[in-house]
PDB file of C-alpha atoms in Angstrom:
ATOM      1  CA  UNK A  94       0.000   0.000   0.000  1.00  0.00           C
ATOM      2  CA  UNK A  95       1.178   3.468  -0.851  1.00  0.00           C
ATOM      3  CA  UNK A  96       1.961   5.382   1.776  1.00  0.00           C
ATOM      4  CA  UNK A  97      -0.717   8.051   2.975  1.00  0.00           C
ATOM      5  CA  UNK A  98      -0.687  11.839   1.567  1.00  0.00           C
ATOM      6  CA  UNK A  99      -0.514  13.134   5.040  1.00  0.00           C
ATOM      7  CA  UNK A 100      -3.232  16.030   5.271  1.00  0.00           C
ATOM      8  CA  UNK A 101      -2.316  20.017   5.642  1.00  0.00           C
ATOM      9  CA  UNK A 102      -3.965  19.538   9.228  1.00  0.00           C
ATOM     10  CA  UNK A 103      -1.003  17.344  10.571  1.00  0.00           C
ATOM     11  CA  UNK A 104       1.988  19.318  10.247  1.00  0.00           C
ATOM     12  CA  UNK A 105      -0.443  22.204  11.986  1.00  0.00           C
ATOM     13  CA  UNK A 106      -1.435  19.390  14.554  1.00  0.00           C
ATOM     14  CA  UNK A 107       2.033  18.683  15.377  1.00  0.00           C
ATOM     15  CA  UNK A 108       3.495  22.155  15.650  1.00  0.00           C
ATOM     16  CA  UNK A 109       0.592  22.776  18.510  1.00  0.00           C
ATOM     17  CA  UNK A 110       2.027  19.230  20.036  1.00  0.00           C
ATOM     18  CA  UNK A 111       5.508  20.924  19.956  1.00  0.00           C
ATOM     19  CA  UNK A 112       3.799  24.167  21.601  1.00  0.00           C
ATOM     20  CA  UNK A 113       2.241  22.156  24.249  1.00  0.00           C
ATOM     21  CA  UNK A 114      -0.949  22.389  23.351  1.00  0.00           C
ATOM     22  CA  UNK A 115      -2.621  19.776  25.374  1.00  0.00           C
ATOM     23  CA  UNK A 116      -6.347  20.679  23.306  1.00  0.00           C
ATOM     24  CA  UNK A 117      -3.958  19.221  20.636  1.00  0.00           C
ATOM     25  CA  UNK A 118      -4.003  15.927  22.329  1.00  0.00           C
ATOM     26  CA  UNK A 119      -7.246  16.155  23.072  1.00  0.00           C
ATOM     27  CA  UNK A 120      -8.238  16.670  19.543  1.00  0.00           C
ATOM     28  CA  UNK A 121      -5.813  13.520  18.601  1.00  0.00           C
ATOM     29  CA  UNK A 122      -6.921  10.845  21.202  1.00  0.00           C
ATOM     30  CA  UNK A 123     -10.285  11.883  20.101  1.00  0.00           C
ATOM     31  CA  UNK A 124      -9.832  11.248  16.447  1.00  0.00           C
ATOM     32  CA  UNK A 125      -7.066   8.221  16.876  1.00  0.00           C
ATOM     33  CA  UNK A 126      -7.913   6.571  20.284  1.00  0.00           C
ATOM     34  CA  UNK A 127      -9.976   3.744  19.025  1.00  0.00           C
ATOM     35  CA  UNK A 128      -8.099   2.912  15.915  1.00  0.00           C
ATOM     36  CA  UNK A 129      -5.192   2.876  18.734  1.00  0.00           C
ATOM     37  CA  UNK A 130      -7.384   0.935  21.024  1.00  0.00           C
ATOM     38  CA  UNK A 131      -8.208  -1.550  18.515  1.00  0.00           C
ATOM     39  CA  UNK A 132      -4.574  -2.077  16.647  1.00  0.00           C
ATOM     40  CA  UNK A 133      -3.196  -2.623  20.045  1.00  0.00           C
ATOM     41  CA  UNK A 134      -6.336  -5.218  21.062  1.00  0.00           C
ATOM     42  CA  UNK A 135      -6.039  -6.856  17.844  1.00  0.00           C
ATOM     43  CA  UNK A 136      -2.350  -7.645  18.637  1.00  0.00           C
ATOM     44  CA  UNK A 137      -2.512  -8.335  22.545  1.00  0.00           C
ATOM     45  CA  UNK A 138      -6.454  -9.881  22.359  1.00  0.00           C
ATOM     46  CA  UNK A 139      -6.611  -8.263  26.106  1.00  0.00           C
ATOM     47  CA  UNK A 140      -8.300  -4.998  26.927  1.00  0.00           C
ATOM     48  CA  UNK A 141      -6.660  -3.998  29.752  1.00  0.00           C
ATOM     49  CA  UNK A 142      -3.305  -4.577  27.556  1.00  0.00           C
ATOM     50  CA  UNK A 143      -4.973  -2.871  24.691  1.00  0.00           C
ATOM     51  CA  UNK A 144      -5.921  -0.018  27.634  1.00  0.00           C
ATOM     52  CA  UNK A 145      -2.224   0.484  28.565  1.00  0.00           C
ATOM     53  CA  UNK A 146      -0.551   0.616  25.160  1.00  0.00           C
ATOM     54  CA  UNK A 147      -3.335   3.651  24.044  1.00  0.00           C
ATOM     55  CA  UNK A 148      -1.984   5.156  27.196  1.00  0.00           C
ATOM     56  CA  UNK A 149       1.815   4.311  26.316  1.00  0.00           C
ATOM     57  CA  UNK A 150       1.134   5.855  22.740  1.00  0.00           C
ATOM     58  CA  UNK A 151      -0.774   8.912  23.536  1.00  0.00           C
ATOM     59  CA  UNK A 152       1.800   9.697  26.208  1.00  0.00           C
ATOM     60  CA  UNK A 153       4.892   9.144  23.297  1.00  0.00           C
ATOM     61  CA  UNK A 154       3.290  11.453  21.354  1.00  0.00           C
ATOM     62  CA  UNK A 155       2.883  13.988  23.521  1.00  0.00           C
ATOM     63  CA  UNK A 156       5.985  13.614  24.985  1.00  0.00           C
ATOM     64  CA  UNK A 157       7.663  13.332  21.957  1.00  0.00           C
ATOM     65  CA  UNK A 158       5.849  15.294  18.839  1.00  0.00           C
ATOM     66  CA  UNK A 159       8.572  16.064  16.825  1.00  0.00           C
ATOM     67  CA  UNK A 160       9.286  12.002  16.206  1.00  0.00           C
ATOM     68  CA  UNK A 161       6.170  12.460  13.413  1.00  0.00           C
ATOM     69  CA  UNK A 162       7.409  13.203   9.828  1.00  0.00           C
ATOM     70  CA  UNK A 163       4.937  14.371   7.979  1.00  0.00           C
ATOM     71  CA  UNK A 164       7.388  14.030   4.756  1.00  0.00           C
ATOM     72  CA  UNK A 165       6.703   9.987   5.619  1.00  0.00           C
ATOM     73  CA  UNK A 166       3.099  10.062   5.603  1.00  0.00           C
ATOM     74  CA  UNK A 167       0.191  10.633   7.590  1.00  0.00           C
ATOM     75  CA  UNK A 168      -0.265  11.116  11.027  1.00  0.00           C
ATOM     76  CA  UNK A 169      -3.010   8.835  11.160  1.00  0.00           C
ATOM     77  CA  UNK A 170      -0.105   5.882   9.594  1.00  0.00           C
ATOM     78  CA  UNK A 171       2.189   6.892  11.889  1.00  0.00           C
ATOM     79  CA  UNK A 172       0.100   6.621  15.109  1.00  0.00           C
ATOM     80  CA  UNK A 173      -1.034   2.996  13.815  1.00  0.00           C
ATOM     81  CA  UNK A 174       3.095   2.264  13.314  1.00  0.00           C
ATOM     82  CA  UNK A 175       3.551   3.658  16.899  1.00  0.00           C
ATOM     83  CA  UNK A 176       0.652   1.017  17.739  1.00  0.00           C
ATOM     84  CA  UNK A 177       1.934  -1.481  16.575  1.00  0.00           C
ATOM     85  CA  UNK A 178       5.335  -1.388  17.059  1.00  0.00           C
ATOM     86  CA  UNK A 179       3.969  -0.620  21.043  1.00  0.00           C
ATOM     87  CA  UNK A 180       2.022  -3.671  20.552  1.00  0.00           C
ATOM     88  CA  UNK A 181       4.108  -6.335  19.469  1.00  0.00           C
ATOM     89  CA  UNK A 182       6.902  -5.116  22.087  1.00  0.00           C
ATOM     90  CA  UNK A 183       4.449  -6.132  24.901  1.00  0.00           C
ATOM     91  CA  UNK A 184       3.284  -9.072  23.330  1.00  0.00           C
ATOM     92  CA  UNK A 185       7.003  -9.891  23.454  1.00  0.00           C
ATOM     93  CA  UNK A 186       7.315  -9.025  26.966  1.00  0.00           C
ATOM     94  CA  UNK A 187       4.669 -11.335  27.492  1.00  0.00           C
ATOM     95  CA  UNK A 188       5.355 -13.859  25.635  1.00  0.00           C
ATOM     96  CA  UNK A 189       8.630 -13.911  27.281  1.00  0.00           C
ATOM     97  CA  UNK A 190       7.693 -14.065  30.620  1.00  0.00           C
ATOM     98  CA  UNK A 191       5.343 -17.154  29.565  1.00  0.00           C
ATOM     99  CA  UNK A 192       8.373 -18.872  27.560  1.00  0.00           C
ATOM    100  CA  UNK A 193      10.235 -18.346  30.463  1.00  0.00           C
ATOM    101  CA  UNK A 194       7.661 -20.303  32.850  1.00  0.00           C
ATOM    102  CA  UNK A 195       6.105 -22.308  30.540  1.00  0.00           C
ATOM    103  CA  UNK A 196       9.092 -23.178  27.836  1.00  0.00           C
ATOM    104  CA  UNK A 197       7.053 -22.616  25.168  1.00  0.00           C
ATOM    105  CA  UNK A 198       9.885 -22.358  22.316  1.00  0.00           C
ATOM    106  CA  UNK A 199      11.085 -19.479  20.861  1.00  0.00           C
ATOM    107  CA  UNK A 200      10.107 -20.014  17.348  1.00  0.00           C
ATOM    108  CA  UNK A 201       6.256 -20.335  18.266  1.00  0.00           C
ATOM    109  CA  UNK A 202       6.314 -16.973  20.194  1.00  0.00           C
ATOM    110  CA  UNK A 203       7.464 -15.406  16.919  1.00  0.00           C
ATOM    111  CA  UNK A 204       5.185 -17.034  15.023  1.00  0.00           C
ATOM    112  CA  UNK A 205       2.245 -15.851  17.068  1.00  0.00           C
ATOM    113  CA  UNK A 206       3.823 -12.245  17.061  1.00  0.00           C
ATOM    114  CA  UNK A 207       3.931 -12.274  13.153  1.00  0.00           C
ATOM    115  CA  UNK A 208       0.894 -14.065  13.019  1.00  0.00           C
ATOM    116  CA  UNK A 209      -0.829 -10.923  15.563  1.00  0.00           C
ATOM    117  CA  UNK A 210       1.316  -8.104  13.735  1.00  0.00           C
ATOM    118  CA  UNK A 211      -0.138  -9.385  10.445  1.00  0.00           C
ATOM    119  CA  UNK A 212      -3.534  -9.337  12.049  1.00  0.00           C
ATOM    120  CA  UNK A 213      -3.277  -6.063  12.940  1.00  0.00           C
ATOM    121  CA  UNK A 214      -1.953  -4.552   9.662  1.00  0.00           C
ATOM    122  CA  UNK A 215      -4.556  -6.206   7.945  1.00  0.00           C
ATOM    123  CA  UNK A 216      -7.269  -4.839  10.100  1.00  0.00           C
ATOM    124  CA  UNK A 217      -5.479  -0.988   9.576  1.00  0.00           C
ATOM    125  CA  UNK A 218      -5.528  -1.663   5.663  1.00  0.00           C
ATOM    126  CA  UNK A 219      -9.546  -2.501   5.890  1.00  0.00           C
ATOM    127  CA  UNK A 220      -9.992   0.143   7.747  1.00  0.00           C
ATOM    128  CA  UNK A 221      -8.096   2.985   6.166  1.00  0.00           C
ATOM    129  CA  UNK A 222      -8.909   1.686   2.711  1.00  0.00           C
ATOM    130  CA  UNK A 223     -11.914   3.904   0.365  1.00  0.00           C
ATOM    131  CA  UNK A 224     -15.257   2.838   1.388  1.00  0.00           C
ATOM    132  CA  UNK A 225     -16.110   1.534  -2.054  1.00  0.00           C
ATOM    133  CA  UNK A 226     -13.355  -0.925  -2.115  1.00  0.00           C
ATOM    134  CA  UNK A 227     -13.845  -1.927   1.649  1.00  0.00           C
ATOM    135  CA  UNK A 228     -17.897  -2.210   0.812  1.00  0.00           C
ATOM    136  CA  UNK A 229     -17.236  -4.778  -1.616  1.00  0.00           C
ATOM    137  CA  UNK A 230     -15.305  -6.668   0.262  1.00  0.00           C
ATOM    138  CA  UNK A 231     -17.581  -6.846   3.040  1.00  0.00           C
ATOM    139  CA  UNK A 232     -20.692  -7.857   0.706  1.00  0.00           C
ATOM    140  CA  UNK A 233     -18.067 -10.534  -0.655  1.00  0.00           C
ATOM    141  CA  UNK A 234     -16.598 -11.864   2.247  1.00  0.00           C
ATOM    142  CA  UNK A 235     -18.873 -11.015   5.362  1.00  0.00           C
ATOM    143  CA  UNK A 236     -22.370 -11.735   3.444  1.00  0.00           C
ATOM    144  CA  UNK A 237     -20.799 -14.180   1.479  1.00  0.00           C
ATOM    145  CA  UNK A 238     -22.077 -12.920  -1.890  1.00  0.00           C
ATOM    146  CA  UNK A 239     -20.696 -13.542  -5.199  1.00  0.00           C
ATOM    147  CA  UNK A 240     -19.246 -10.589  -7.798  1.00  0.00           C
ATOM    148  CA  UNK A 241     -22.548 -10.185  -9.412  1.00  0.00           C
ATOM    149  CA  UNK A 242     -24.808 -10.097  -6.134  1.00  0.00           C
ATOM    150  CA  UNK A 243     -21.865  -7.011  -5.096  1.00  0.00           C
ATOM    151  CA  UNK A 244     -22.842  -5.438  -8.160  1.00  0.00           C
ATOM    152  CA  UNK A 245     -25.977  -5.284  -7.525  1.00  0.00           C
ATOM    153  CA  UNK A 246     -25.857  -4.459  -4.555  1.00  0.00           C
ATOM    154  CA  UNK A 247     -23.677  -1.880  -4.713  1.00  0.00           C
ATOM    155  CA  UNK A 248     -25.485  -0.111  -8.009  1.00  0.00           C
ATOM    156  CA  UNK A 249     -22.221  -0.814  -9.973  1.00  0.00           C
ATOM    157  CA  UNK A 250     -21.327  -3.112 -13.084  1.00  0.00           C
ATOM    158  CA  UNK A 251     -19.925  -6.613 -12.516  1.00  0.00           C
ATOM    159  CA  UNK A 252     -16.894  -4.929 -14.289  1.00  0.00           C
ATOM    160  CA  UNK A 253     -16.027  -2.254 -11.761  1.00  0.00           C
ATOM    161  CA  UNK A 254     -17.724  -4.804  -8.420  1.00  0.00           C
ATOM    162  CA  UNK A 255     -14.700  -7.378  -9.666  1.00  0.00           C
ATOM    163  CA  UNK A 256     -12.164  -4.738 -10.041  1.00  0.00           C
ATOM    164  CA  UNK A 257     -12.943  -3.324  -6.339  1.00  0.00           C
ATOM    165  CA  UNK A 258     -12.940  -6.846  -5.321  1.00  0.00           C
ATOM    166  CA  UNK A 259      -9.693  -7.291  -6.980  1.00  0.00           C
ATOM    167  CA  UNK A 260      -7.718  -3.490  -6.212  1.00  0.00           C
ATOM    168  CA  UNK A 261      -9.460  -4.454  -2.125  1.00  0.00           C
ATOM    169  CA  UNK A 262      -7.669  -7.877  -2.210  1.00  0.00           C
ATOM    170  CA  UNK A 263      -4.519  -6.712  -3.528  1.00  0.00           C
ATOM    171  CA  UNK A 264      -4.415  -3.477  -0.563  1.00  0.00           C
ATOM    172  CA  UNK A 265      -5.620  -6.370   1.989  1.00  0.00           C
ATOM    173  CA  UNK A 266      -2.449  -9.063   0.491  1.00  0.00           C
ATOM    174  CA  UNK A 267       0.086  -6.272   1.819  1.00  0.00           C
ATOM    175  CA  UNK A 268      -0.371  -7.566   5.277  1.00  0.00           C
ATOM    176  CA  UNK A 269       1.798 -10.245   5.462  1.00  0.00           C
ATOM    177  CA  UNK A 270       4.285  -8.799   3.559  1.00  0.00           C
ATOM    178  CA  UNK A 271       4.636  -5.205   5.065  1.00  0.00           C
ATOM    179  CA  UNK A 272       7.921  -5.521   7.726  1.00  0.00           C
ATOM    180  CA  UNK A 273       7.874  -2.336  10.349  1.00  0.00           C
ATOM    181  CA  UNK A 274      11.054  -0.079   9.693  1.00  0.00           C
ATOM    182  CA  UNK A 275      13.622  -0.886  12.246  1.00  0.00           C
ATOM    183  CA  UNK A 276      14.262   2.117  15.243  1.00  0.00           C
ATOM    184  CA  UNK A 277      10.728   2.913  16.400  1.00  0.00           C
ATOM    185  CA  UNK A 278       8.842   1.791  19.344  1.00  0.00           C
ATOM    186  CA  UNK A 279       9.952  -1.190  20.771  1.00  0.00           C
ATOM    187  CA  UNK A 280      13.053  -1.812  19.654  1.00  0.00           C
ATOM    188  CA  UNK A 281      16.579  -0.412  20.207  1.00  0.00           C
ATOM    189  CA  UNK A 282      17.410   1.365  23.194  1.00  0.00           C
ATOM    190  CA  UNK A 283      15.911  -1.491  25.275  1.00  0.00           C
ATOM    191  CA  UNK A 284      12.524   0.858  26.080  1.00  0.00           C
ATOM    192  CA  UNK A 285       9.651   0.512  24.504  1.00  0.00           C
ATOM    193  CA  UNK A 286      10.320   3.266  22.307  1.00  0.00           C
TER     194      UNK A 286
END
């Protein structure tokens, strides 16, 4: 997937971050917390988990708003990386403390970290992708209907229901493919960030 055109509003969101502004962060929980919330559930499949890594991100940002580049994309993409990367690095934690008392082996607590990450970027693709792909999809896959029952119910042709089918499916293959750049939450300095 592309990477996001991040809106004029961002750079102006995070300059009022830098100031201090805590309406800023008011404004941003309340437009990011429950794609936040729901990354970091999607990951950890616990709420109060899910619960402390909104916390852990909301408080990065704020304590930290000059990490966002807005020349890398959106600020919406870069709160879900923050998420995620937040995410997975207490899964690990987790996971760590259970292979330690349970000796589950190492390779299966990966897998189940890639297997969550994936999860979670594929859930952040549905839900950032245009509506009229993501409809389509959903009639498809959700209400189990065919190409020509999307089309109709849709109001398109079986043409253009097939290629959002196809253009949705190709966005939602990303998923397992798409690797988190190394240096951000979670990794390096032996923090979570």
């Amino acid at each position: 997937m592309a990477r996001d055109a991040p809106p004029r509003g961002d750079r102006r969101m995070q300059q009022r971050l830098a100031r201090g502004e805590a309406a800023a962060l008011g404004e941003l929980y309340d437009r990011f917390a429950s794609l936040v919330h729901s990354l970091a559930h999607r990951v950890l499949g616990d709420e109060d988990a899910a619960d402390r890594v909104t916390r852990e991100v909301f408080g990065y940002i704020w304590e930290n708003p000059d990490a966002y580049n807005p020349k890398q994309g959106s600020l919406r993409s870069w709160v879900a990386t923050l998420t995620q990367r937040q995410a997975v690095h207490r899964l690990r934690q987790n996971e760590a403390v259970l292979t330690r008392d349970d000796g589950a082996a190492p390779a299966e607590v990966e897998r189940k970290i890639q297997d969550a990450s994936t999860a979670a970027r594929a859930d952040y693709i549905v839900t950032s992708m245009p509506a009229p792909l993501r409809d389509a999809l959903e009639l498809a896959y959700i209400h189990r209907r065919d190409y020509r029952q999307t089309a109709t119910d849709l109001g398109v042709t079986a043409d253009e229901a097939r290629r959002r089918l196809r253009l949705g499916l190709q966005l939602l293959s990303t998923a397992h493919h798409q690797k988190l750049p190394p240096g951000g939450p979670g990794e390096g300095n032996g923090g979570p960030w």
